[in-house]
mmCIF file of N, CA and C in Angstrom:
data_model
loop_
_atom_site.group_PDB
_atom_site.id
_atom_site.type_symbol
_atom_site.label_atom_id
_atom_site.label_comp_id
_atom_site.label_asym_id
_atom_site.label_seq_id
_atom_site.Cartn_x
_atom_site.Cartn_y
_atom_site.Cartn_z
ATOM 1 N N UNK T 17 -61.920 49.415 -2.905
ATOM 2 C CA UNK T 17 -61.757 48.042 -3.384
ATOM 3 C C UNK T 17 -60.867 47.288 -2.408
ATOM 4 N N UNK T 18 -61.126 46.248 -2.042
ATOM 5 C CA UNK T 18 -60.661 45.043 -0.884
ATOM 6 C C UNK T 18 -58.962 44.890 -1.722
ATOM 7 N N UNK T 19 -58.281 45.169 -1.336
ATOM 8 C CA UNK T 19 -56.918 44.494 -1.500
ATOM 9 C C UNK T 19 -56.769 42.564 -1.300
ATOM 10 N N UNK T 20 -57.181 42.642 0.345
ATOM 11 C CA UNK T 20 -57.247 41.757 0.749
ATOM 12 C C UNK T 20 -58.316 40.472 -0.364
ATOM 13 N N UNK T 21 -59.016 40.777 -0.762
ATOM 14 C CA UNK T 21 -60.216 39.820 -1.838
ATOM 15 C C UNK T 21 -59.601 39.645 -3.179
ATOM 16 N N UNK T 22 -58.581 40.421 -3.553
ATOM 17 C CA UNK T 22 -57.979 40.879 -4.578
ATOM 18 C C UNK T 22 -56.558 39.808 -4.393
ATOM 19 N N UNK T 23 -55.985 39.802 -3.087
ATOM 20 C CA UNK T 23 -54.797 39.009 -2.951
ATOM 21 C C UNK T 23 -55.452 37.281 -2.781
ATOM 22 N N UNK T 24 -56.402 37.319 -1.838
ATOM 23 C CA UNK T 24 -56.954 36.012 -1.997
ATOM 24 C C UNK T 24 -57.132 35.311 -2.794
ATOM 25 N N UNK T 25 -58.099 36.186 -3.997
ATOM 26 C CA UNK T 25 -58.403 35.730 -5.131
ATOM 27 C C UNK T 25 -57.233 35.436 -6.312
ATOM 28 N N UNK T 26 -55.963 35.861 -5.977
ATOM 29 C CA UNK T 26 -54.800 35.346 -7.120
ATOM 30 C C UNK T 26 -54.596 34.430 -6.287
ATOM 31 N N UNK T 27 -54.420 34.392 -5.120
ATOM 32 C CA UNK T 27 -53.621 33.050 -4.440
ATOM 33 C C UNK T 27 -54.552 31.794 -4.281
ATOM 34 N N UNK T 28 -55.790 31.719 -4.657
ATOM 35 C CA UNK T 28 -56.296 31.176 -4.870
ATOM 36 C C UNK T 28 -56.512 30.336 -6.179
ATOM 37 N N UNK T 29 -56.650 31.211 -7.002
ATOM 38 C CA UNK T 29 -56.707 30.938 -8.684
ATOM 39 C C UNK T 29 -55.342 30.331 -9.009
ATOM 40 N N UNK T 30 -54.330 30.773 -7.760
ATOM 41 C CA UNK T 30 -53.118 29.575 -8.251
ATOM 42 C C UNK T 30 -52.821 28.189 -7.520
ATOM 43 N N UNK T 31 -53.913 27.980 -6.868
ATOM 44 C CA UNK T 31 -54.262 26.346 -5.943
ATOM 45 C C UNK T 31 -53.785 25.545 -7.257
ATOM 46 N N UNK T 32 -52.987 24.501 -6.864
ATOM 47 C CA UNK T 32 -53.617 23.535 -8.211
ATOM 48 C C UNK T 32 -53.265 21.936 -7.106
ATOM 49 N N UNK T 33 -53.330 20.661 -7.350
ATOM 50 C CA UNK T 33 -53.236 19.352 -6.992
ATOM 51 C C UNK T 33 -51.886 18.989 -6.242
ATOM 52 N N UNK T 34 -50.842 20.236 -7.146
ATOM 53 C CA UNK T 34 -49.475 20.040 -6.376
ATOM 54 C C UNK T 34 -48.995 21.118 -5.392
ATOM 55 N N UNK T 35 -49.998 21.935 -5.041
ATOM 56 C CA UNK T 35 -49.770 23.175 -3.967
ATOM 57 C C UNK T 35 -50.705 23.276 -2.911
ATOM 58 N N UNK T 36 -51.593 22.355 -2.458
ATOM 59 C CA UNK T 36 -52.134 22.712 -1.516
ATOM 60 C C UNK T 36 -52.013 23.092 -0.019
ATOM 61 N N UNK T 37 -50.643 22.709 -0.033
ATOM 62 C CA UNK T 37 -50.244 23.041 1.449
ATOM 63 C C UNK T 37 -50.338 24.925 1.463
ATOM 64 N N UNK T 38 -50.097 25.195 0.552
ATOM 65 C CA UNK T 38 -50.765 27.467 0.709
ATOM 66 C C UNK T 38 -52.179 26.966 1.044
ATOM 67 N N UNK T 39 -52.757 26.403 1.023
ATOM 68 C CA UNK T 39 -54.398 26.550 1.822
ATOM 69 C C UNK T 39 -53.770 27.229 2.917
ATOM 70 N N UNK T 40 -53.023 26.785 3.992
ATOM 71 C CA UNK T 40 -52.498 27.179 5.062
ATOM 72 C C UNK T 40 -52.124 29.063 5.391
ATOM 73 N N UNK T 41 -52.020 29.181 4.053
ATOM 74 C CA UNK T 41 -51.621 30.808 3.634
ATOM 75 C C UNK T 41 -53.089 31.663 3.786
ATOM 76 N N UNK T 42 -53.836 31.118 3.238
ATOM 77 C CA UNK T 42 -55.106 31.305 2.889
ATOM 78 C C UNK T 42 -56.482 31.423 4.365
ATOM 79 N N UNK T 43 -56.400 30.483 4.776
ATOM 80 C CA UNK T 43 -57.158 30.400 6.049
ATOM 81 C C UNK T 43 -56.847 29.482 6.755
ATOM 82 N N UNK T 44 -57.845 29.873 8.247
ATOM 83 C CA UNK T 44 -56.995 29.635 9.454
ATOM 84 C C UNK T 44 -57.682 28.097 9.648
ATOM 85 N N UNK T 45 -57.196 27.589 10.903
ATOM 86 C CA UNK T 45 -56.771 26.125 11.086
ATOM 87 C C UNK T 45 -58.266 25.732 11.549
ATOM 88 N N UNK T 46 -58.991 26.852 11.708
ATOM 89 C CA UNK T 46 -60.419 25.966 12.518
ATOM 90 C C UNK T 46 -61.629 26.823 11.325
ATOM 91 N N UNK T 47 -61.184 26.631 9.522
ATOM 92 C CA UNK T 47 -62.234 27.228 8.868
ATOM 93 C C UNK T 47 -63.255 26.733 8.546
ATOM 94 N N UNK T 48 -64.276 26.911 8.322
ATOM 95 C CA UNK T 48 -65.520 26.601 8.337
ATOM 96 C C UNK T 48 -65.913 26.809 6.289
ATOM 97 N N UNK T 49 -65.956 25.986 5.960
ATOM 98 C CA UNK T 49 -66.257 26.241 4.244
ATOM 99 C C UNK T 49 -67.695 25.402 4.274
ATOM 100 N N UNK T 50 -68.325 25.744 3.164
ATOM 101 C CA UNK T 50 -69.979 25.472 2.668
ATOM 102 C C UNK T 50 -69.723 25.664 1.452
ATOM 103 N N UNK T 51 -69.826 24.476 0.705
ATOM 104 C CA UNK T 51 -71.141 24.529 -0.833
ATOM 105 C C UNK T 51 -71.789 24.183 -1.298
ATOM 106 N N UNK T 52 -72.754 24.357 -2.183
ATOM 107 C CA UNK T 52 -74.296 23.134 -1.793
ATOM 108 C C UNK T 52 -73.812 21.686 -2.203
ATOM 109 N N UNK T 53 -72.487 21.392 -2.301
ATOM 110 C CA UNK T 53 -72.600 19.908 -2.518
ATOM 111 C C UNK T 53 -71.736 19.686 -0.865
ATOM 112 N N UNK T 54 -70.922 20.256 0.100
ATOM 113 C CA UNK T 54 -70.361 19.993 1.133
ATOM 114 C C UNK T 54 -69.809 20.733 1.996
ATOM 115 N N UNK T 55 -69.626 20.635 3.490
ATOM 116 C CA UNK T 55 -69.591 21.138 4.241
ATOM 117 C C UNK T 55 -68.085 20.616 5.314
ATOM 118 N N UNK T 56 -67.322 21.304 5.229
ATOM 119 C CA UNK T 56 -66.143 20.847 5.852
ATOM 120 C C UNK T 56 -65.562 21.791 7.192
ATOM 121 N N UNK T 57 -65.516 21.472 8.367
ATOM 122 C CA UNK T 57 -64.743 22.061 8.846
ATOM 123 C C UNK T 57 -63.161 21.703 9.621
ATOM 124 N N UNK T 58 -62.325 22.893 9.566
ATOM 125 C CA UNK T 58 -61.070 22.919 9.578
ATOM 126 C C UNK T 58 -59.940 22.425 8.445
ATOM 127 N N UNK T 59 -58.969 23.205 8.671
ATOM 128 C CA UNK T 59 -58.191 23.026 7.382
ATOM 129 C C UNK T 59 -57.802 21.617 7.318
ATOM 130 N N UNK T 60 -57.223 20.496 8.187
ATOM 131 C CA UNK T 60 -57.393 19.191 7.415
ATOM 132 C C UNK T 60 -58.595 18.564 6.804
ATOM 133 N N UNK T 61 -59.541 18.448 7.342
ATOM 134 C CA UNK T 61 -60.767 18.473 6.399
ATOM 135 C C UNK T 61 -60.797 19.262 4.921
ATOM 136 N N UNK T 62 -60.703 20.325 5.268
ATOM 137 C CA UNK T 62 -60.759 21.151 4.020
ATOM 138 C C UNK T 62 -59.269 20.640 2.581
ATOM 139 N N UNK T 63 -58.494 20.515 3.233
ATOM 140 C CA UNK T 63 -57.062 20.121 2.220
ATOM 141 C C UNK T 63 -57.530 18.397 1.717
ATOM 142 N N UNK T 64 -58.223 17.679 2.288
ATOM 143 C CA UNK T 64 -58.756 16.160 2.278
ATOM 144 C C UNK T 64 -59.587 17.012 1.266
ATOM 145 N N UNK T 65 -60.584 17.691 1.094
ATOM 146 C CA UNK T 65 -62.027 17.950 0.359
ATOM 147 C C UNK T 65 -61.329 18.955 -1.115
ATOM 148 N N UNK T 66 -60.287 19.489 -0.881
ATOM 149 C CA UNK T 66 -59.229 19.904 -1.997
ATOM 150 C C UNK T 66 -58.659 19.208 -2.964
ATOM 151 N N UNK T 67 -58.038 18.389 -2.060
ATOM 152 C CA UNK T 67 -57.110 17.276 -2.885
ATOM 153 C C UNK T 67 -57.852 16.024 -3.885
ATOM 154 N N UNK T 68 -59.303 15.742 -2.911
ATOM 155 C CA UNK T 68 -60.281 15.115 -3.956
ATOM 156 C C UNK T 68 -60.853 15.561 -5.195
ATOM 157 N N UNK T 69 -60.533 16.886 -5.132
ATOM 158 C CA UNK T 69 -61.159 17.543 -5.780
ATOM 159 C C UNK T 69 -60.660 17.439 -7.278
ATOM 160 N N UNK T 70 -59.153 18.376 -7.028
ATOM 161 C CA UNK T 70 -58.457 18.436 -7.921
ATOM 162 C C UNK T 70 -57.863 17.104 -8.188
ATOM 163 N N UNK T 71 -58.119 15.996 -7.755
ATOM 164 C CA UNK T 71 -57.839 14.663 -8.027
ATOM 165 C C UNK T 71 -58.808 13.885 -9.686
ATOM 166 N N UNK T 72 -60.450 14.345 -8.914
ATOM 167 C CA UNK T 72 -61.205 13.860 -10.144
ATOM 168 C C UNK T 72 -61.408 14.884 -11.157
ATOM 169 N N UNK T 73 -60.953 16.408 -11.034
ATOM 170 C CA UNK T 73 -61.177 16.987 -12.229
ATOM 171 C C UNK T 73 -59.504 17.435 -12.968
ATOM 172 N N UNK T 74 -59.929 17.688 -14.555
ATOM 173 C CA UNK T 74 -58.767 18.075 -15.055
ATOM 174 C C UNK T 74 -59.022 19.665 -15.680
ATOM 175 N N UNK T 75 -58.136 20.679 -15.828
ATOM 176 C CA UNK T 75 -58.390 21.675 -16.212
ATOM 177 C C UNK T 75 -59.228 22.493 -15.593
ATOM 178 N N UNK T 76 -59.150 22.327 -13.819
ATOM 179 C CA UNK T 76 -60.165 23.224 -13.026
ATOM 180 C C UNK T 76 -59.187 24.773 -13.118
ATOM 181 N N UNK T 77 -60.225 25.614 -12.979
ATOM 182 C CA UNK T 77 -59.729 26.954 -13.109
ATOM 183 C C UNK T 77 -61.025 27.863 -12.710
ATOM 184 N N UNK T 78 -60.392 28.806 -11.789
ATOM 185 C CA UNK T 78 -61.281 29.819 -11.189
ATOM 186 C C UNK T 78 -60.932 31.019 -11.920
ATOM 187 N N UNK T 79 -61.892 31.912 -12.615
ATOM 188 C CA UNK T 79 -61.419 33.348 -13.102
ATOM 189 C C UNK T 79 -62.394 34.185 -12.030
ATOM 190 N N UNK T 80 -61.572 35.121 -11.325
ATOM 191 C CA UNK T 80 -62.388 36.141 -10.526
ATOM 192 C C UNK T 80 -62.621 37.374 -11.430
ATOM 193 N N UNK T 81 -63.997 37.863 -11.088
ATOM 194 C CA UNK T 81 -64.255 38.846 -11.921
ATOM 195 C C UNK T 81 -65.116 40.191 -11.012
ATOM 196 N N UNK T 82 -65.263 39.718 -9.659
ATOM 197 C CA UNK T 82 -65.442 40.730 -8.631
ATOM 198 C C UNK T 82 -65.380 40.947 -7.443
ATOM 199 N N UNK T 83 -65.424 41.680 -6.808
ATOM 200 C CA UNK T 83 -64.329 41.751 -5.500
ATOM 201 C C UNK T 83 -64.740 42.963 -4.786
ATOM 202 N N UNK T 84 -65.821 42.342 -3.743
ATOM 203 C CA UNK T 84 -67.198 43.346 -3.372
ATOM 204 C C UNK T 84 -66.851 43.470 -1.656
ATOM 205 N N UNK T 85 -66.182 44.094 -0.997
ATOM 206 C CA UNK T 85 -65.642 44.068 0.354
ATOM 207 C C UNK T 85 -67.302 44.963 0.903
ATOM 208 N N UNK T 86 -67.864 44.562 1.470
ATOM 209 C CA UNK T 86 -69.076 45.207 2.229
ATOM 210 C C UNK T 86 -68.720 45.286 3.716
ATOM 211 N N UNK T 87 -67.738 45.279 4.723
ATOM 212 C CA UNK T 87 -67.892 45.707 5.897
ATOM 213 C C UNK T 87 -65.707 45.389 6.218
ATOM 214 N N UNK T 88 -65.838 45.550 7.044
ATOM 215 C CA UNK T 88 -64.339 45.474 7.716
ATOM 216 C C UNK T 88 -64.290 43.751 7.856
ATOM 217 N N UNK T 89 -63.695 43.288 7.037
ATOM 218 C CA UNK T 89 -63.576 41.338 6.948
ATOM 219 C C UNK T 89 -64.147 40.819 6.707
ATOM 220 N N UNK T 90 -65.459 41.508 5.632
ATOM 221 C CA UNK T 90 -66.524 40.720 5.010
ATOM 222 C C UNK T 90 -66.721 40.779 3.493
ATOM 223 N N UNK T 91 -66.911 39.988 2.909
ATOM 224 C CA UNK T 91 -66.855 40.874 0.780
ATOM 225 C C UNK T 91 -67.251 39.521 0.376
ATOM 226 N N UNK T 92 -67.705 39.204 -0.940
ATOM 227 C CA UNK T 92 -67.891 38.400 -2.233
ATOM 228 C C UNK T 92 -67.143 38.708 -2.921
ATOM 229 N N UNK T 93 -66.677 37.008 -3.659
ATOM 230 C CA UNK T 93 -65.948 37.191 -5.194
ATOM 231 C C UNK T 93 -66.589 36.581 -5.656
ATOM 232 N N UNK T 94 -67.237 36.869 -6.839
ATOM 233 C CA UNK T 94 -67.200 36.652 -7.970
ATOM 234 C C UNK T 94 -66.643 35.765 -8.711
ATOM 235 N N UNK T 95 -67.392 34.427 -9.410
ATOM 236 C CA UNK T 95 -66.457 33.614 -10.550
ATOM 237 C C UNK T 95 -67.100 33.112 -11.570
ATOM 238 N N UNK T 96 -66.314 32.646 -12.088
ATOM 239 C CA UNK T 96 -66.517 32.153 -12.921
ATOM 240 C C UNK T 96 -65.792 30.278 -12.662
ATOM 241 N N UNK T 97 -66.397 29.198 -12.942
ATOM 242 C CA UNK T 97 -65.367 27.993 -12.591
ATOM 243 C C UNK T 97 -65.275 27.176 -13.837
ATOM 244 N N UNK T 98 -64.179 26.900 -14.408
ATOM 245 C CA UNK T 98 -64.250 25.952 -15.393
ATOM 246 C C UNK T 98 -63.613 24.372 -15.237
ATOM 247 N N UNK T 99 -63.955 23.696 -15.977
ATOM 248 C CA UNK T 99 -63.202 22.329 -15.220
ATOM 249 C C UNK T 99 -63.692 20.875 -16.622
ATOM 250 N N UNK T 100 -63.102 19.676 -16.389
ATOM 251 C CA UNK T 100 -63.498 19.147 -17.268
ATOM 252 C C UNK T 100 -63.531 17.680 -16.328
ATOM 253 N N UNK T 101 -64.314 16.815 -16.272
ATOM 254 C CA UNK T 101 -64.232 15.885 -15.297
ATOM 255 C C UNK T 101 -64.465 15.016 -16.800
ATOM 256 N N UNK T 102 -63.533 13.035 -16.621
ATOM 257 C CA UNK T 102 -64.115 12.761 -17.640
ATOM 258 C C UNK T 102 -65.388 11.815 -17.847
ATOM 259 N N UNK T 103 -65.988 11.714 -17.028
ATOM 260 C CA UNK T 103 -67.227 11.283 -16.874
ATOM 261 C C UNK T 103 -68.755 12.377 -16.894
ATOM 262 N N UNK T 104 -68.260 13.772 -17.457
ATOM 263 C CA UNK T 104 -69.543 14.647 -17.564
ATOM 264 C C UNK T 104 -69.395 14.994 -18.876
ATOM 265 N N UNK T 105 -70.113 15.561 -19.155
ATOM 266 C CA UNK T 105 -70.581 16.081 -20.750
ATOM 267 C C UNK T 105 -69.600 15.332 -21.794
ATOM 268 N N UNK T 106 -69.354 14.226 -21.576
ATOM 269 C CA UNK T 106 -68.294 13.476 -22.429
ATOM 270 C C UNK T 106 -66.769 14.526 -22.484
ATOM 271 N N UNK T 107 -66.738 14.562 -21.629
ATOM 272 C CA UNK T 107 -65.430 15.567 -20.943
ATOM 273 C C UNK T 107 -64.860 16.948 -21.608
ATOM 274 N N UNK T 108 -66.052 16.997 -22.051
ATOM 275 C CA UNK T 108 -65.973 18.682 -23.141
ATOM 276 C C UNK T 108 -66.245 19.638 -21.081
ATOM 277 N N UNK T 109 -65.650 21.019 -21.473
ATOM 278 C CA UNK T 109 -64.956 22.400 -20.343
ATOM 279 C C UNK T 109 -66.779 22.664 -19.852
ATOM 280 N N UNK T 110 -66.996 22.522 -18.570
ATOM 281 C CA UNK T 110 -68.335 22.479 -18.210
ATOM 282 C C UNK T 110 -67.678 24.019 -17.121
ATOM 283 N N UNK T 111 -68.915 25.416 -17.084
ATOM 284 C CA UNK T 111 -68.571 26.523 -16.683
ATOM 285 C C UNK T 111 -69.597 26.484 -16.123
ATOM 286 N N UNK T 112 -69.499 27.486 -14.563
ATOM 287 C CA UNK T 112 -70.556 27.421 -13.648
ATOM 288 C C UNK T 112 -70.237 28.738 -13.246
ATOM 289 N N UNK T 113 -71.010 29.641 -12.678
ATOM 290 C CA UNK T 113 -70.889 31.000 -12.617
ATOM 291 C C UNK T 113 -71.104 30.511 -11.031
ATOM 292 N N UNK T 114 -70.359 31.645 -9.932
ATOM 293 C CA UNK T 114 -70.759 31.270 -8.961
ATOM 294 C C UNK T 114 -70.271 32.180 -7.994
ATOM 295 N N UNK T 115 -70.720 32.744 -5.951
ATOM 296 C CA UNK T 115 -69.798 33.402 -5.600
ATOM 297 C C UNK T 115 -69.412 33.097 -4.285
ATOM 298 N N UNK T 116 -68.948 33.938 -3.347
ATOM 299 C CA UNK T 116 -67.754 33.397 -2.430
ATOM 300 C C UNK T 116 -68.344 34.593 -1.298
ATOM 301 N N UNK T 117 -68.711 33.920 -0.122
ATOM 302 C CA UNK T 117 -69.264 34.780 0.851
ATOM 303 C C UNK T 117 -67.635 34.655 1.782
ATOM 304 N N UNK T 118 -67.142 35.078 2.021
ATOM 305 C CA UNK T 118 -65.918 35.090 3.040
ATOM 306 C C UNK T 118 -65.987 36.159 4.437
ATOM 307 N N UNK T 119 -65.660 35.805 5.596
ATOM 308 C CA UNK T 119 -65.223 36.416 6.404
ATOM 309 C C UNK T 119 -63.916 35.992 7.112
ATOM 310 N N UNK T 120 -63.026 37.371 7.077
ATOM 311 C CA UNK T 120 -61.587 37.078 7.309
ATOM 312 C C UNK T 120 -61.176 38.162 8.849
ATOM 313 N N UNK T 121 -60.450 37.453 9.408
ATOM 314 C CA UNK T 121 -59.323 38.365 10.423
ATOM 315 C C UNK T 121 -58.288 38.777 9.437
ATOM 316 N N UNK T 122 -57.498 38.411 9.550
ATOM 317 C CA UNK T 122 -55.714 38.350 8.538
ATOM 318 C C UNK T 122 -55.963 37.040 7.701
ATOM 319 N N UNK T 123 -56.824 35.907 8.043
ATOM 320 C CA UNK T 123 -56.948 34.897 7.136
ATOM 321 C C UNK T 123 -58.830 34.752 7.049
ATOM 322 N N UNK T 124 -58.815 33.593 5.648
ATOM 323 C CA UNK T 124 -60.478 33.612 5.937
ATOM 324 C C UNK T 124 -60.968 32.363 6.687
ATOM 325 N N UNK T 125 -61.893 32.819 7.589
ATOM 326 C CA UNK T 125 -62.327 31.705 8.718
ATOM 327 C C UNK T 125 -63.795 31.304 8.348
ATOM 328 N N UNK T 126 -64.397 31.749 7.276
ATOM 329 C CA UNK T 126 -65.581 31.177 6.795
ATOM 330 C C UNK T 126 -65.521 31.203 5.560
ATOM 331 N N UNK T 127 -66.152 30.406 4.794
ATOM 332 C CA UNK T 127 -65.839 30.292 3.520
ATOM 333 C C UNK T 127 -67.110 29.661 2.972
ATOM 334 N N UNK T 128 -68.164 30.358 2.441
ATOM 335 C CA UNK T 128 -69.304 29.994 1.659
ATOM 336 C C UNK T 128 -69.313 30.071 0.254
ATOM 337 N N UNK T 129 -69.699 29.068 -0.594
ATOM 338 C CA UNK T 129 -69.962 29.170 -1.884
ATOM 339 C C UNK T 129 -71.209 28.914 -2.353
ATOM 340 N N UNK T 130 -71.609 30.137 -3.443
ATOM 341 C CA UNK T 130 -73.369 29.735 -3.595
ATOM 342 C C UNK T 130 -72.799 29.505 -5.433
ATOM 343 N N UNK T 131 -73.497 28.386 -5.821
ATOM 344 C CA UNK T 131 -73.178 28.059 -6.861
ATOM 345 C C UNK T 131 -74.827 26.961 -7.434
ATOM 346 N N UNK T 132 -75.040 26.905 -8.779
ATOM 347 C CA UNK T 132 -76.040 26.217 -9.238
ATOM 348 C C UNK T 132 -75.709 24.186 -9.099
ATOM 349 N N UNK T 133 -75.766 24.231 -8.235
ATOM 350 C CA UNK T 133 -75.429 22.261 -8.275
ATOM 351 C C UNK T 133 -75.452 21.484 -9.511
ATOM 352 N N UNK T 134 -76.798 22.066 -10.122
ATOM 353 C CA UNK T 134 -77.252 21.190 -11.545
ATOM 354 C C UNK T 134 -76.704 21.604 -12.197
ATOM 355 N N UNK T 135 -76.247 23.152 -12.311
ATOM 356 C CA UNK T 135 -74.819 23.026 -13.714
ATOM 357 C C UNK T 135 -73.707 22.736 -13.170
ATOM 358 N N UNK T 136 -73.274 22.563 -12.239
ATOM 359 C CA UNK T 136 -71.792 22.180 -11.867
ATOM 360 C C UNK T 136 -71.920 21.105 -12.269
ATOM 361 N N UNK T 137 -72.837 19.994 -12.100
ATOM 362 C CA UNK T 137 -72.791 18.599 -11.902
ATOM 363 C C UNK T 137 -73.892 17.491 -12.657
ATOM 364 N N UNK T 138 -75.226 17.557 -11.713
ATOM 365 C CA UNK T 138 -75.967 16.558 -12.268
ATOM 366 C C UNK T 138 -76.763 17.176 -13.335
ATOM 367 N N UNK T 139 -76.257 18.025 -14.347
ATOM 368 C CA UNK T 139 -77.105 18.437 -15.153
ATOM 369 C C UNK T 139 -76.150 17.750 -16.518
ATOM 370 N N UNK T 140 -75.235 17.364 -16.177
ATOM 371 C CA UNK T 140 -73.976 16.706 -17.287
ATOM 372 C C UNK T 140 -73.777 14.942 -16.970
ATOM 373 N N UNK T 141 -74.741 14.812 -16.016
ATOM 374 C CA UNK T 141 -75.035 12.932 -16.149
ATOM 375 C C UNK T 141 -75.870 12.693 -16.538
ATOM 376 N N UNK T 142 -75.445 11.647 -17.267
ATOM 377 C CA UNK T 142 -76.080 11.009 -18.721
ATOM 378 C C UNK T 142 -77.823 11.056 -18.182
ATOM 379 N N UNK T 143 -78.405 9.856 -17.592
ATOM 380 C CA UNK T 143 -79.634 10.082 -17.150
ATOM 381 C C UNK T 143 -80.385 11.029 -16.442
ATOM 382 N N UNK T 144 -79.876 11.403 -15.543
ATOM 383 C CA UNK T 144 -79.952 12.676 -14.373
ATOM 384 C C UNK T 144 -80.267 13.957 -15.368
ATOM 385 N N UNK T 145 -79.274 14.018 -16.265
ATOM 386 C CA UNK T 145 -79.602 15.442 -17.152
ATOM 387 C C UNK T 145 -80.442 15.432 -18.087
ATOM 388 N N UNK T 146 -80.627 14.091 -18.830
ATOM 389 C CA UNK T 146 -81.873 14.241 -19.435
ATOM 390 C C UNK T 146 -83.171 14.786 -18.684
ATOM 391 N N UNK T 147 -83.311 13.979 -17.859
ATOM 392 C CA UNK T 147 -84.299 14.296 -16.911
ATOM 393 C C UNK T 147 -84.344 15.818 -16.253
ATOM 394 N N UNK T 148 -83.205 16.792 -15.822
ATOM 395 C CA UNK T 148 -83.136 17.767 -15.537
ATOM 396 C C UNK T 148 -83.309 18.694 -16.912
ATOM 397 N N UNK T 149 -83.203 17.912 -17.977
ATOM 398 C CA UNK T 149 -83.209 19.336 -19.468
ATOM 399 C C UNK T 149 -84.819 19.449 -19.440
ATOM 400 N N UNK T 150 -85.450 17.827 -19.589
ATOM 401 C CA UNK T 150 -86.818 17.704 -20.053
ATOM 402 C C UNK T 150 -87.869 18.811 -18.720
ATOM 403 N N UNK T 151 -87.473 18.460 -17.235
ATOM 404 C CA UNK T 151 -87.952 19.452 -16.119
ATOM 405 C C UNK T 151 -87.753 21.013 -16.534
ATOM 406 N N UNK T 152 -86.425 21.056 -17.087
ATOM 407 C CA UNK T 152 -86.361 23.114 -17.490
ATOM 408 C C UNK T 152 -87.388 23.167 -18.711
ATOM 409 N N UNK T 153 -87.767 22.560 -19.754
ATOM 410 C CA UNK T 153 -88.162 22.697 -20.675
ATOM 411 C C UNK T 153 -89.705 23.021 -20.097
ATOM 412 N N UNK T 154 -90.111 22.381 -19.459
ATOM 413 C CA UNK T 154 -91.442 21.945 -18.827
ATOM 414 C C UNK T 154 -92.274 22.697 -17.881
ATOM 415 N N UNK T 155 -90.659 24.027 -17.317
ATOM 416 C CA UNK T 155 -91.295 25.176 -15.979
ATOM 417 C C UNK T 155 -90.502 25.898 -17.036
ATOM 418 N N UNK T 156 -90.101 25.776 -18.209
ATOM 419 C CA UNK T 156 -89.906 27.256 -18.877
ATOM 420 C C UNK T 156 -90.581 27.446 -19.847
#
């Protein structure tokens, strides 16, 4: 079991709006992050794409639940994401299952997230999700 995915993943899960300068703890100055909604590289970019983040949501929270090291600086975690923005589901806790491709030296220098877009997001706007419930109903 990855120590290293294991330490990430608490120091991570303790990011919040008033700590982002530990990004710096976390990965290095030229990182490369992906998720299907954006693509940032280097850590000022990335702390700009943070700080927005935790700006428009309230009650974001990552629970890690696996911690899959497959080569010498390579592994997936596992999550779970919860969060409440107040312009989605009339601001009721919207959960997205999702995971974390990382490759690290001593810090992580790539940072991929594969996650469902339409439940993170446009599946909880008002028009957009109607339209996305009536499409699942329709191929299921």
């Amino acid at each position: 079991m990855s120590e290293f995915l294991r330490n990430f993943a608490r120091q991570f899960a303790d990011l919040n709006k008033d700590n982002l300068q530990r990004l710096n703890q976390l990965y290095t100055h030229d990182v490369h992050f992906t998720d299907p909604l954006h693509e940032v590289k280097g850590l000022v970019q990335m702390r700009g794409y943070f700080t927005e983040l935790y700006a428009n949501v309230s009650d974001l929270q990552f629970d890690f639940h696996g911690f899959d090291q497959i080569a010498e600086g390579e592994g997936y975690l596992r999550w779970v994401m919860s969060y409440r923005h107040p312009r989605l589901a009339n601001g009721r806790l919207i959960r997205v299952d999702g995971c974390s491709h990382l490759l690290w030296r001593d810090k992580v220098y790539r940072h991929r997230d594969y996650f469902d877009a339409g439940a993170l997001l446009y599946e909880h706007l008002p028009v957009l999700g109607r339209a996305i419930a009536w499409l699942k109903r329709r191929m299921g």
